[in-house]
XYZ file of C-alpha atoms in Angstrom:
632
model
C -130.228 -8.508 -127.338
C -131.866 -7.987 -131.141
C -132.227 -11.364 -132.654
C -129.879 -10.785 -135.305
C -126.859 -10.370 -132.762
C -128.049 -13.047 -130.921
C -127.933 -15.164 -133.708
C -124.699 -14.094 -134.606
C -122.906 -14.413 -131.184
C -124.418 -18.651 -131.909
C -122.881 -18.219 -135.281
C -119.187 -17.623 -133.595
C -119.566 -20.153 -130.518
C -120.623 -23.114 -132.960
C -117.536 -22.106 -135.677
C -115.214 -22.130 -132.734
C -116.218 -25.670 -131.597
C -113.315 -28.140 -133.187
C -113.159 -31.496 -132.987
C -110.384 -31.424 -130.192
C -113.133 -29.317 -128.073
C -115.460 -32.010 -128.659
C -112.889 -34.432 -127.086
C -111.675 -32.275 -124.232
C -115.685 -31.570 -123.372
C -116.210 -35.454 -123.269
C -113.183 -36.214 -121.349
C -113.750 -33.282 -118.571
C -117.265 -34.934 -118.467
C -116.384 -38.386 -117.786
C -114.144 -37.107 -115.022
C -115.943 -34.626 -112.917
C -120.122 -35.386 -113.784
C -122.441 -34.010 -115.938
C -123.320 -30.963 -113.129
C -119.564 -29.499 -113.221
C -119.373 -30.055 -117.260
C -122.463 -28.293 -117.826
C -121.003 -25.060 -115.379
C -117.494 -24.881 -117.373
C -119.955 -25.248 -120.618
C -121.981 -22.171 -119.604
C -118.838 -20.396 -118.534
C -116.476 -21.354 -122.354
C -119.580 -19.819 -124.133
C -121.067 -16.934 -121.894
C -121.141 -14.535 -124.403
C -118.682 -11.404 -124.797
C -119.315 -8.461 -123.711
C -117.323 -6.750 -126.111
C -116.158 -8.884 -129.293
C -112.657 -9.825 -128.932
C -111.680 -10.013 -132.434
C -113.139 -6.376 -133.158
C -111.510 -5.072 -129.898
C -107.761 -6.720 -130.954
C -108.749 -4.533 -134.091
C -108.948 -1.724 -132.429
C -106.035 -1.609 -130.113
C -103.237 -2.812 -132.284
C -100.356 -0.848 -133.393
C -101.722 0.976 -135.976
C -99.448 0.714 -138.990
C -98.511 4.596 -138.480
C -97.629 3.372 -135.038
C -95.451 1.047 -136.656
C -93.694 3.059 -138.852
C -93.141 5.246 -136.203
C -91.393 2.632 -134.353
C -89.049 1.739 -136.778
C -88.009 5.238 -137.049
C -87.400 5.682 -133.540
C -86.399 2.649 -131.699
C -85.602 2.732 -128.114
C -81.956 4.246 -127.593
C -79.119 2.083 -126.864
C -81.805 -1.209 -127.162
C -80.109 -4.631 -125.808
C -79.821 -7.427 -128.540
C -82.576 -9.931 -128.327
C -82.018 -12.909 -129.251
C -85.588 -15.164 -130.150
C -85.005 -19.089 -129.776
C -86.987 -21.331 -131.204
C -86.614 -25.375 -131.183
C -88.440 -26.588 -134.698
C -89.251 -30.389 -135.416
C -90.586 -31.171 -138.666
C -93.066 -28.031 -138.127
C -95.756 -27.732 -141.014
C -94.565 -25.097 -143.428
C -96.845 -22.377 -143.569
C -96.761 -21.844 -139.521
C -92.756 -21.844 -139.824
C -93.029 -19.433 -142.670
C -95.552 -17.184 -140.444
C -93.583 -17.920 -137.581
C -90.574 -16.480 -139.472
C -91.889 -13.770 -140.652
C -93.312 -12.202 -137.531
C -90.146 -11.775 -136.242
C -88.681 -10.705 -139.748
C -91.725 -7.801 -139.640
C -90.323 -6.859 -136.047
C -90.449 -2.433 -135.618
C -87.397 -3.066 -133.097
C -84.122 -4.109 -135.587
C -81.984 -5.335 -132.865
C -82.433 -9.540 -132.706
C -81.484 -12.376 -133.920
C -83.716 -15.505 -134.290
C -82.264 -18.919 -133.360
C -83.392 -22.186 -134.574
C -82.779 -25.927 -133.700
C -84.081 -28.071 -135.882
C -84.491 -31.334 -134.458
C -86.288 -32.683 -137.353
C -85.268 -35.974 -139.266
C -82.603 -35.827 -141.595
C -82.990 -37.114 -145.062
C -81.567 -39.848 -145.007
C -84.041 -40.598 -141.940
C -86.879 -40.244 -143.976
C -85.589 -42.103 -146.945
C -85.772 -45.198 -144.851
C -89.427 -44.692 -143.406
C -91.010 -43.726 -146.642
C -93.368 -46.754 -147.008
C -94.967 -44.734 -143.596
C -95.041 -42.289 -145.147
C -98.369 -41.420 -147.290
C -98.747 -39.642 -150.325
C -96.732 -39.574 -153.806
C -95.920 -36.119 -153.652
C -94.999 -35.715 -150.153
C -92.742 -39.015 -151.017
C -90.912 -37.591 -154.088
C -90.246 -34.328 -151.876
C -88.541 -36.374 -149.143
C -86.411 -37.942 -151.810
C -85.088 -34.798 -152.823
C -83.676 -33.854 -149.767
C -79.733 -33.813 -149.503
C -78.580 -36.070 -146.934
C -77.608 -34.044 -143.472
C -80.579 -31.351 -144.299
C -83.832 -31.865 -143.242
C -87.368 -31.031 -144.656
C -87.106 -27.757 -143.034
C -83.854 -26.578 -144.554
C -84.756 -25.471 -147.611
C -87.400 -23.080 -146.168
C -85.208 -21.335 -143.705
C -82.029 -21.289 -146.172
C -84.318 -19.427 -148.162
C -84.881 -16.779 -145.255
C -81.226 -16.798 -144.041
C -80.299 -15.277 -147.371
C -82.677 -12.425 -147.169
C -81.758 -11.776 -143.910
C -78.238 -12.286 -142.172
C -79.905 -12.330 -138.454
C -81.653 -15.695 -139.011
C -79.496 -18.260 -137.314
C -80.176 -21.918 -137.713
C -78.577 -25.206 -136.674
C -79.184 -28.801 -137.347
C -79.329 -31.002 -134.485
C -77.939 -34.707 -134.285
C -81.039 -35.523 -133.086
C -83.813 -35.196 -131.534
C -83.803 -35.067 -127.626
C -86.437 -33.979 -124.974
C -88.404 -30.641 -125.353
C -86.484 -29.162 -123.270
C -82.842 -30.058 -124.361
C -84.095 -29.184 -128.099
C -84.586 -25.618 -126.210
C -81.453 -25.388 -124.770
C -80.095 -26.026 -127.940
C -81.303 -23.475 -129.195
C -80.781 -21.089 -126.158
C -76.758 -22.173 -126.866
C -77.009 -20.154 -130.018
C -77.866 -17.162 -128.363
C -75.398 -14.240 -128.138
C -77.981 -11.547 -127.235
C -78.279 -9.641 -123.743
C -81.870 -11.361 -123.514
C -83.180 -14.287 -124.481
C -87.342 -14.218 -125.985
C -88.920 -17.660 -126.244
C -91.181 -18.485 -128.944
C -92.765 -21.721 -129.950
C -92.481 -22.836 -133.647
C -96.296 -22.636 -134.712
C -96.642 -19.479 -132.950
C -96.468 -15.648 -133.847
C -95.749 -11.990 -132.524
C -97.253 -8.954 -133.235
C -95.104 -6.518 -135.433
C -94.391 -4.428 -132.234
C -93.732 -7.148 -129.650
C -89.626 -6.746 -129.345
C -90.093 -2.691 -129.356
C -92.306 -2.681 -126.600
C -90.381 -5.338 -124.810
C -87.032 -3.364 -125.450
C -89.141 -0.205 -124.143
C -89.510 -1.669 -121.055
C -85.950 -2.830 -120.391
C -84.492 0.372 -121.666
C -86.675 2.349 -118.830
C -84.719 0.712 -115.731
C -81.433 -1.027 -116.065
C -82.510 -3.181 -113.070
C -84.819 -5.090 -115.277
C -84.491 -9.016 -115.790
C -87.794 -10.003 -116.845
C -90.350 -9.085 -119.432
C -93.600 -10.585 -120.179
C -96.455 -9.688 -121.902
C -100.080 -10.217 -122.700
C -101.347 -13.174 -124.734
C -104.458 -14.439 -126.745
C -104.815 -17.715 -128.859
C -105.515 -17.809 -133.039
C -106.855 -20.738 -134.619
C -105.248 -22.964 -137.190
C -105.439 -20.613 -140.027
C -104.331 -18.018 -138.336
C -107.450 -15.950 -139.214
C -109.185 -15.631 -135.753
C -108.123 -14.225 -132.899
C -109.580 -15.586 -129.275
C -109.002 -16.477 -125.349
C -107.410 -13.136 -124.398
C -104.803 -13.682 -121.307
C -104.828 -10.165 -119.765
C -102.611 -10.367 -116.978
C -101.705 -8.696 -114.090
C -98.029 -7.427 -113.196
C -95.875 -10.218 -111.573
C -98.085 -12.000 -109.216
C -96.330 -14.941 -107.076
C -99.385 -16.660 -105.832
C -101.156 -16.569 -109.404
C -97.703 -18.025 -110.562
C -97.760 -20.600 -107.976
C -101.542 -21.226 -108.822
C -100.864 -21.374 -113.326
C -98.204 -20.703 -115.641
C -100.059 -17.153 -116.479
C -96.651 -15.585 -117.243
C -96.436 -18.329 -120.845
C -95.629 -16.038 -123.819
C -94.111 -13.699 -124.311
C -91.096 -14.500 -122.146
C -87.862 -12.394 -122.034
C -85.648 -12.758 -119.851
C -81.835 -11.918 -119.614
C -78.974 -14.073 -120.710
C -76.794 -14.021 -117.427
C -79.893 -15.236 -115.513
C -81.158 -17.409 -117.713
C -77.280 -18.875 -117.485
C -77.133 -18.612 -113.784
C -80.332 -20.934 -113.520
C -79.496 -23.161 -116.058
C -81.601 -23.181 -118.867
C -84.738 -25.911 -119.070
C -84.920 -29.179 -117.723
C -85.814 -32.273 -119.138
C -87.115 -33.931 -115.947
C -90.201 -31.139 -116.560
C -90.780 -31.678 -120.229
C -94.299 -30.832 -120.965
C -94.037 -27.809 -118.024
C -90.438 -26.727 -118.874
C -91.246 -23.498 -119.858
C -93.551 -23.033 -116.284
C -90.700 -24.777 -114.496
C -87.956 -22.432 -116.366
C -89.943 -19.292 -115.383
C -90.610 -20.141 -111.825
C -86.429 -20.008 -111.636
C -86.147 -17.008 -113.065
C -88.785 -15.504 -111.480
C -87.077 -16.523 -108.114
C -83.928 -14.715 -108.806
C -85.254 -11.841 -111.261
C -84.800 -8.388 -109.439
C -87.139 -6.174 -110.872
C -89.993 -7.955 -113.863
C -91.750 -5.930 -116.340
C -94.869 -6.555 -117.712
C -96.217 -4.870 -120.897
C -99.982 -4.150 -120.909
C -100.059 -5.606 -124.593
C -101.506 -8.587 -126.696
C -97.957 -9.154 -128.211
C -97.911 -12.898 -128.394
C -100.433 -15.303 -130.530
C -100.534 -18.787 -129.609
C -101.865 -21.130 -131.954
C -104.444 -23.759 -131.519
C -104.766 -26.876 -133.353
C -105.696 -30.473 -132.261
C -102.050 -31.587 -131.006
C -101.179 -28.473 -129.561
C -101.939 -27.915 -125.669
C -103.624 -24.779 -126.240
C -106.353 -26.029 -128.192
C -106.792 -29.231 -126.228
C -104.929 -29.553 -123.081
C -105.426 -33.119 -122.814
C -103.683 -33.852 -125.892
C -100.136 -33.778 -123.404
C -101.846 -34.494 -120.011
C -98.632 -35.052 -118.461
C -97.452 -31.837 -118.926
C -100.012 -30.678 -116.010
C -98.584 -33.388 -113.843
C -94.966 -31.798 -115.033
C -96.468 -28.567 -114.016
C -97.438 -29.248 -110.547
C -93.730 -31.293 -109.836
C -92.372 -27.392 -111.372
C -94.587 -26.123 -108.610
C -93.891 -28.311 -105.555
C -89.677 -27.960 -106.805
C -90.228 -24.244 -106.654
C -91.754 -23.986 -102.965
C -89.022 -26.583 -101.778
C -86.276 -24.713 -103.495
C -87.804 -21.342 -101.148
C -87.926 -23.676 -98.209
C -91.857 -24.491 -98.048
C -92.881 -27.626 -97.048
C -96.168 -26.921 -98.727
C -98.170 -29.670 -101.154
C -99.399 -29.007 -104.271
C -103.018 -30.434 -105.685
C -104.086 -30.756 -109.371
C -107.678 -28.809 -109.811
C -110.677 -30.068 -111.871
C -109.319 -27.440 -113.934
C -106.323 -28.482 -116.185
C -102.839 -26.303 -115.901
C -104.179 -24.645 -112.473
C -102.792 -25.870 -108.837
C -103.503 -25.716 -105.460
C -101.162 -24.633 -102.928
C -101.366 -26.284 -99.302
C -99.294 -24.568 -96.991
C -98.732 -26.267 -93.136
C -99.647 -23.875 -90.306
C -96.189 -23.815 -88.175
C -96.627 -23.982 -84.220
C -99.681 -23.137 -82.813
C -100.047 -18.954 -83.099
C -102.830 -17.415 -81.167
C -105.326 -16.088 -83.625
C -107.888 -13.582 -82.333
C -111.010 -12.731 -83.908
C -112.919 -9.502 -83.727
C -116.314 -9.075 -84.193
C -118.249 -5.350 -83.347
C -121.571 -6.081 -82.559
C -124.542 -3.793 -81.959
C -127.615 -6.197 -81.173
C -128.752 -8.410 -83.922
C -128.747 -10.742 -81.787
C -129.743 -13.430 -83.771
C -127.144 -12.503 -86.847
C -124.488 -12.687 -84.008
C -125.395 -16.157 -83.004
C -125.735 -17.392 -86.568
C -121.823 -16.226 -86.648
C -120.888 -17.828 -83.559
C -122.425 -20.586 -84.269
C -120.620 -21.401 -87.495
C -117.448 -20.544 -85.682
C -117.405 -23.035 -83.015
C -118.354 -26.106 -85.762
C -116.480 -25.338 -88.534
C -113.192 -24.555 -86.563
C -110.772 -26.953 -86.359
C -107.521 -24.873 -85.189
C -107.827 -24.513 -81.465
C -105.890 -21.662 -80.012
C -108.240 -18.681 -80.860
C -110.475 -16.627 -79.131
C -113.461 -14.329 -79.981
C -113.326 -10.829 -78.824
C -117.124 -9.573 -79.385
C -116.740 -5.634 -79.634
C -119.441 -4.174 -78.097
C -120.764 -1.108 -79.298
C -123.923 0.920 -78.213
C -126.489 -2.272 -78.080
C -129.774 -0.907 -76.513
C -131.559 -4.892 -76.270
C -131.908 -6.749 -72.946
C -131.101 -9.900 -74.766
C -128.269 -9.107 -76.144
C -126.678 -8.489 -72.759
C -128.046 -11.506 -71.528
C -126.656 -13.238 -74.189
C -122.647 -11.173 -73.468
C -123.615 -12.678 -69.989
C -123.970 -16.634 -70.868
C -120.599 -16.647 -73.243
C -118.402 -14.324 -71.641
C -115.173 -16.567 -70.641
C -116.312 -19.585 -72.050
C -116.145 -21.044 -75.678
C -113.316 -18.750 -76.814
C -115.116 -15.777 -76.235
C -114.646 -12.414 -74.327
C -116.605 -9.261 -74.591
C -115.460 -6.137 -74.858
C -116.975 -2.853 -74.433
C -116.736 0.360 -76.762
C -119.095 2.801 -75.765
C -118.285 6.023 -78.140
C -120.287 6.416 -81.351
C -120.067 3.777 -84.242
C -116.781 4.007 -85.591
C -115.634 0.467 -87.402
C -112.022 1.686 -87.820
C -111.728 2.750 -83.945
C -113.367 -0.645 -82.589
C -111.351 -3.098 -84.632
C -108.039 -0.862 -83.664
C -109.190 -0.973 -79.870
C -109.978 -4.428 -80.203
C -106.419 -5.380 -81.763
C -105.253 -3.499 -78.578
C -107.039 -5.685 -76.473
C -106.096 -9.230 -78.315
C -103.971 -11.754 -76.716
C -103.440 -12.940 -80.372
C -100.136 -12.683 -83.121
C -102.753 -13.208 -85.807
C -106.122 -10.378 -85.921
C -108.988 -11.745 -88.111
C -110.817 -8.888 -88.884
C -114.665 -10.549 -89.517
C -117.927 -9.149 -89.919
C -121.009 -10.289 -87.170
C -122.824 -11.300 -90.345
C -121.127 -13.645 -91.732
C -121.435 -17.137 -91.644
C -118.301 -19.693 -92.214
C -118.632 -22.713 -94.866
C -115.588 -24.438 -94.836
C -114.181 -26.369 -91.968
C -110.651 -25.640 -91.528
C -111.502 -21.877 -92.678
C -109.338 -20.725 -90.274
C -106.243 -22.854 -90.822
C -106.198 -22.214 -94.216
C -106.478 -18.067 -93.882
C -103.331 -18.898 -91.069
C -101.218 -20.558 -93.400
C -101.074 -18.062 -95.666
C -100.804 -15.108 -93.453
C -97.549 -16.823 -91.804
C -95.476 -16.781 -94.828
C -93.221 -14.067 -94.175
C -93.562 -11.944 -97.927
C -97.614 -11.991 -96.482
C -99.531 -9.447 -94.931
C -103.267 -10.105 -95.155
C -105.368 -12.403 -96.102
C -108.941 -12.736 -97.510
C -111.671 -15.311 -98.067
C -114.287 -15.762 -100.492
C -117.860 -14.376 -99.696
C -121.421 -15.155 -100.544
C -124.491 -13.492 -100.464
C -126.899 -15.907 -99.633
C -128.265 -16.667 -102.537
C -125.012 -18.245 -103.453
C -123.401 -15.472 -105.709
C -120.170 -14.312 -105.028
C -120.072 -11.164 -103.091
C -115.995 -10.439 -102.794
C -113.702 -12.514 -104.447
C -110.689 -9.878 -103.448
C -110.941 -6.332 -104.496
C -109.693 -4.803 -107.601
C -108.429 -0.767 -107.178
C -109.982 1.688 -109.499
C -113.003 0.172 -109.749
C -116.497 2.011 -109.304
C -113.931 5.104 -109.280
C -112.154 3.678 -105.819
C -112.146 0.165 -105.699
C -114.907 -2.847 -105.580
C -114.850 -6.060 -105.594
C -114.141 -8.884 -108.243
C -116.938 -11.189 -109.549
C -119.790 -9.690 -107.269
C -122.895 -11.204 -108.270
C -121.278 -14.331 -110.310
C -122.739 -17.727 -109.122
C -120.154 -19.794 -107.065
C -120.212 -22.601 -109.143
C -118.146 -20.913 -111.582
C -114.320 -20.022 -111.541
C -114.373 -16.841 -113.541
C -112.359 -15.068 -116.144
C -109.099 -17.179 -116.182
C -110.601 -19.202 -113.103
C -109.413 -16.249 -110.757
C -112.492 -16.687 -108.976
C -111.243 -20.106 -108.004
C -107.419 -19.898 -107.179
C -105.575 -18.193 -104.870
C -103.826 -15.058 -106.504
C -102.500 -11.840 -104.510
C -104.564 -8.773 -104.408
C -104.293 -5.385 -104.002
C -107.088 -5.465 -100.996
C -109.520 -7.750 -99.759
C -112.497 -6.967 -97.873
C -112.167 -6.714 -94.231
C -115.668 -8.460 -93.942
C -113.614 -11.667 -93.128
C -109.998 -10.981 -93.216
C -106.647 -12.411 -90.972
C -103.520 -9.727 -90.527
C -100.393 -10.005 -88.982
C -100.596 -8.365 -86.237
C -97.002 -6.871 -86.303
C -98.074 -5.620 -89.656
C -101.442 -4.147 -88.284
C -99.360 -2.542 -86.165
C -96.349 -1.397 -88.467
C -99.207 0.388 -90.758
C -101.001 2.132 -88.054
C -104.323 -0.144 -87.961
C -107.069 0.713 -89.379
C -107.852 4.512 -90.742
C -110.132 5.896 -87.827
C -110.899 9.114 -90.581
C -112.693 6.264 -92.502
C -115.786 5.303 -90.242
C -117.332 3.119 -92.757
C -116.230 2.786 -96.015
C -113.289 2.372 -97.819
C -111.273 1.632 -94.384
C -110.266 -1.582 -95.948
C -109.100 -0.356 -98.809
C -107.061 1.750 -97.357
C -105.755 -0.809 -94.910
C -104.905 -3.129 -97.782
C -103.192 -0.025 -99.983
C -100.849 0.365 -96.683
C -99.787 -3.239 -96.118
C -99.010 -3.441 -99.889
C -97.102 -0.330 -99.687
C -95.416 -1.388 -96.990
C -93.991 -4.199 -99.275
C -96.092 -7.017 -97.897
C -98.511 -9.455 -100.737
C -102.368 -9.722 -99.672
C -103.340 -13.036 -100.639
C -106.810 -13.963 -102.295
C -107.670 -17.246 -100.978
C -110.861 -19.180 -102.446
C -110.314 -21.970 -100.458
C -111.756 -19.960 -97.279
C -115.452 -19.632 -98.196
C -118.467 -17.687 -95.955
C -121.125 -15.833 -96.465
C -121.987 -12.763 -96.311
C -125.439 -11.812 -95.094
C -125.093 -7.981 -96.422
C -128.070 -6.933 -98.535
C -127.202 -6.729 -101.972
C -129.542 -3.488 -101.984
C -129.830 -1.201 -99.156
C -131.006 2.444 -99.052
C -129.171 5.568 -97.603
C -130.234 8.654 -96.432
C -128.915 12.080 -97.195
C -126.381 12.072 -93.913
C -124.975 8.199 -95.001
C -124.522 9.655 -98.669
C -122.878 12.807 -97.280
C -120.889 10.406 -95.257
C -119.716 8.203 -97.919
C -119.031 10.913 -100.445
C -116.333 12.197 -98.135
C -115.111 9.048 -97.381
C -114.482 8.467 -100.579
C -113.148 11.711 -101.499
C -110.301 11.276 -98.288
C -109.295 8.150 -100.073
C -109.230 9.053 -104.081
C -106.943 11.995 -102.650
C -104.802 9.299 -100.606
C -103.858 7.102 -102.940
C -104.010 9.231 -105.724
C -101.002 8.465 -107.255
C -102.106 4.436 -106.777
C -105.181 4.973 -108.259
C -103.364 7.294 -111.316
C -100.958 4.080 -111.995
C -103.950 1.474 -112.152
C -104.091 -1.273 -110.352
C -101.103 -3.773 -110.321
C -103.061 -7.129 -109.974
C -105.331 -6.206 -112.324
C -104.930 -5.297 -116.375
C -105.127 -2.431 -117.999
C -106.920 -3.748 -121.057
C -109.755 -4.581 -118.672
C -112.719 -2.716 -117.633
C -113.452 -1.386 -114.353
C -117.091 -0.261 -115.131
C -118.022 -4.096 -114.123
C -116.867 -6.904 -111.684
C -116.551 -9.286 -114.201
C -112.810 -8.975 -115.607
C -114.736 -8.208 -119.492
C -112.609 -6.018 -121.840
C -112.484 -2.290 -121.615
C -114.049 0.060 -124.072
């Protein structure tokens, strides 16, 4: 990097350190040690690959766009009605606020406010608290019954006869203030927005856009980035995937901008005041549980502002509202009949989800093996002490070994410790072993898992289980390690390298990623196969693995058929191994040639998949690099 950027890219990280950074930093390293402070620290200022600010720049609606949106809205376009609970909000966010939605392409909302602020009457009698002369002689002036809001939106209602706005009695909980305003709502959907916050000019049309393309719709949401106090800066880009139910269970990353339609959002009964702090995450979990079809635009429509107070800026200014978030959580799974618990992470707002294995299911693991002998034994090894579920077994595949000590070796654990051997004597084929294998198992549950690998984490194997016997699951993965402790698959994104590849390769393990997706469980569209536990009645109801796919890709394609078939692949970090596959290996002519048409037989297959873009991933992001940075 030339000195000059360099010194620039220090020039943004130091203006973007506030005061309630400085706070959060100390906080996060009084509880979790200078070691895990100093890894998040790395991580908050790694720097960009692309400049955010410059790339919002250049993908906004361009102000022909705009125009061009107000001259042809979407046909037949629901009424939207925005609700927004105020409370004595400072004036120039309510003003911006305002006018963001007043600057809406899309004509067809209304904007709802409760204004729970204190009357003036109310502020009359606390004026000695109250400091400054001027801000005292403006609180005198206000007429009883109004409050020092009034005036401001009075002056908006009369430019513009969609602006709705009641006073409250008082002021209740966050979330009955929100209902409140959700009462004066007459639209067909219902967009939340917070009072210090803003949307871009296009935000409504592209939401309407999406409703308007299937009737079935009942959820919108779209993507999200954070501007500081002035307003001036825009930062923290939330590119999201399309609706994900284990990233939900694992963070709110659905937040803002949430639409979502008034019958439903009737039906489940607005917010509750039992979750204030997580209301919003608590209110979108029960919408999300009844929604039949949610939309997700591929846009930065929603800018969240940070100051001190507010939770995005520093989330320990309301620490309870993470404990609010994982009681939304834990309601959620009960309310879908999981018995699961539900642990707070060192990182704020994100959650653990502990499913109980139910019974005691058969799980059978299969390994091909070709000598490497001493790779094999590493894996076994790691196996029998880091196991704590009991009723597996081991089927070693054998396939064309040519060492007398690796026969030996079949010899000694054949029938004892779990394991049996099995024999496959046609050329190397991974698809065709693991399929005759499967044929072979005594097991309901195949884990698919490579002879070098090593497992890390005791009760590896419970953990994949749990997962893989929720009945919406298919397949599970775990995370993987080279040995030098960088990640080598945290789940695989689709498109990627021009088929698919995985996420974070070559990110050290300490650190959680882009939006800590290295760290949390989240569904996939694939995971690698290198360690990997599949129903077997879904193994079998997609055909196994794709014996036209000797090598590569035969994962992928595996993955691509049990998410077709309507089934989630789960992502789970809590699994960990490693992965003893050389980071850089050479191939002759005949392995290229090989791979080449593997990889045309599946760009062909899934064609259409691949056309579409991948569902868990974003749009907005690149898939030139592992690393979830923004695309060009």
């Amino acid at each position: 990097m030339a000195r000059k950027e360099y010194g620039t890219q220090w020039g943004k990280m130091i203006t973007s350190i506030s005061p309630a950074y400085i706070k959060k930093g100390y906080r996060y390293l009084k509880r979790h040690g200078m070691k895990q402070f100093l890894i998040r620290l790395t991580e908050r200022f790694q720097q960009e690959d692309i400049d955010y600010e410059t790339w919002f720049g250049l993908n906004k609606a361009t102000e022909k766009e705009l125009q061009e949106q107000r001259k042809n809205p979407p046909e037949h376009g629901p009424l939207i009605s925005i609700v927004v609970p105020v409370y004595r909000t400072p004036e120039i966010y309510l003003r911006e606020m305002i006018e963001s939605v007043v600057n809406q392409t899309y004509g067809n909302w209304e904007l709802c406010l409760a204004d729970a602020s204190p009357k003036g009457e109310q502020l009359r009698q606390d004026l000695k608290k109250i400091k400054g002369r001027k801000t005292r002689e403006a609180l005198m002036k206000i007429p009883d019954g109004d409050t020092e809001l009034t005036s401001v939106i009075r002056e908006y209602q009369l430019k513009d006869s969609r602006i709705r706005y009641e006073i409250l009695k008082e002021n209740k909980s966050i979330a009955e203030n929100s209902n409140a305003a959700m009462e004066m709502a007459t639209g067909d959907f219902v967009g939340l927005l917070d009072h210090d916050d803003t949307l871009e000019p296009n935000a409504l049309y592209e939401v309407a856009g999406k409703i308007c393309e299937d009737d079935r719709v009942d959820v919108v949401y779209t993507d999200e980035d954070k501007i500081n106090s002035k307003g001036t800066k825009h930062l923290t880009p939330n590119m999201k995937p399309d609706f994900n139910l284990d990233l939900l269970r694992s963070n709110n990353y659905i937040c803002h901008l949430f639409v979502v339609r008034r019958i439903l959002m009737e039906k489940v009964g607005g917010f509750r005041k039992e979750f204030d702090g997580a209301q919003d995450y608590d209110f979108i979990l029960r919408c999300t549980e009844e929604a039949e079809k949610i939309a997700h635009v591929h846009k930065v429509l929603y800018h969240w502002r940070t100051h001190e107070k507010s939770t995005s800026d520093n989330p320990e200014s309301k620490i309870y509202a993470f404990h609010a978030g994982r009681r939304a959580v834990e309601a959620h799974l009960q309310r879908l009949g999981f018995q699961a618990e539900v642990e707070e992470t060192c990182d704020l707002g994100y959650y653990r989800v502990k499913y109980p294995v139910i019974g005691s299911p058969m799980v059978s693991i299969l390994i091909p093996n070709k000598d490497q002998l001493q790779t094999l034994k590493k894996c076994l090894k790691s196996i029998w002490e880091k196991t704590e579920y009991t009723n597996y077994e081991i089927l070693i595949i054998e396939n064309n070994s040519t060492e007398k000590e690796t026969f030996e070796f079949y010899k000694k654990i054949d029938g004892r410790h779990h394991v049996r051997v099995l024999y496959w004597d046609k050329e190397f084929n991974y698809s065709a072993i693991n399929n005759f294998g499967a044929t072979q198992a005594k097991g309901e549950y195949l884990l698919l898992l490579n002879n070098d690998t090593e497992v890390i984490t005791k009760g590896w194997m419970k953990e994949l289980l749990s997962h893989c016997q929720r009945p919406e699951v298919g397949m599970v993965g775990a995370k993987l390690y080279f040995p030098d402790n960088t990640i080598q698959s945290a789940g695989t994104i689709i498109g990627m390298g021009g088929m698919a590849d995985h996420a974070f390769v070559n990110m050290d393990r300490k650190k959680s990623g882009y939006m800590h997706r290295a760290s949390i469980q989240v569904d996939m569209s694939g995971v690698t196969a290198a360690c990997a536990m599949v129903k077997r009645s879904v193994y079998e109801e997609v055909h196994g693995l794709e014996e036209k796919l000797t090598v590569a890709f035969n994962d992928v394609d595996l993955g691509l058929k049990i998410v077709t078939a309507g089934y989630l692949i789960v992502f789970d970090p809590y699994a960990e191994l490693y992965h003893y596959e050389s980071k850089s290996r050479g191939v002759n002519d005949e392995k290229k040639e090989r791979h080449a048409r593997e990889v045309k037989y599946t760009q062909e297959k899934w064609a259409d998949f691949l056309a579409a873009g991948d569902p868990c991933y974003n749009q907005n992001l690149t898939l030139a690099k592992h690393n979830f940075s923004l695309r060009k």
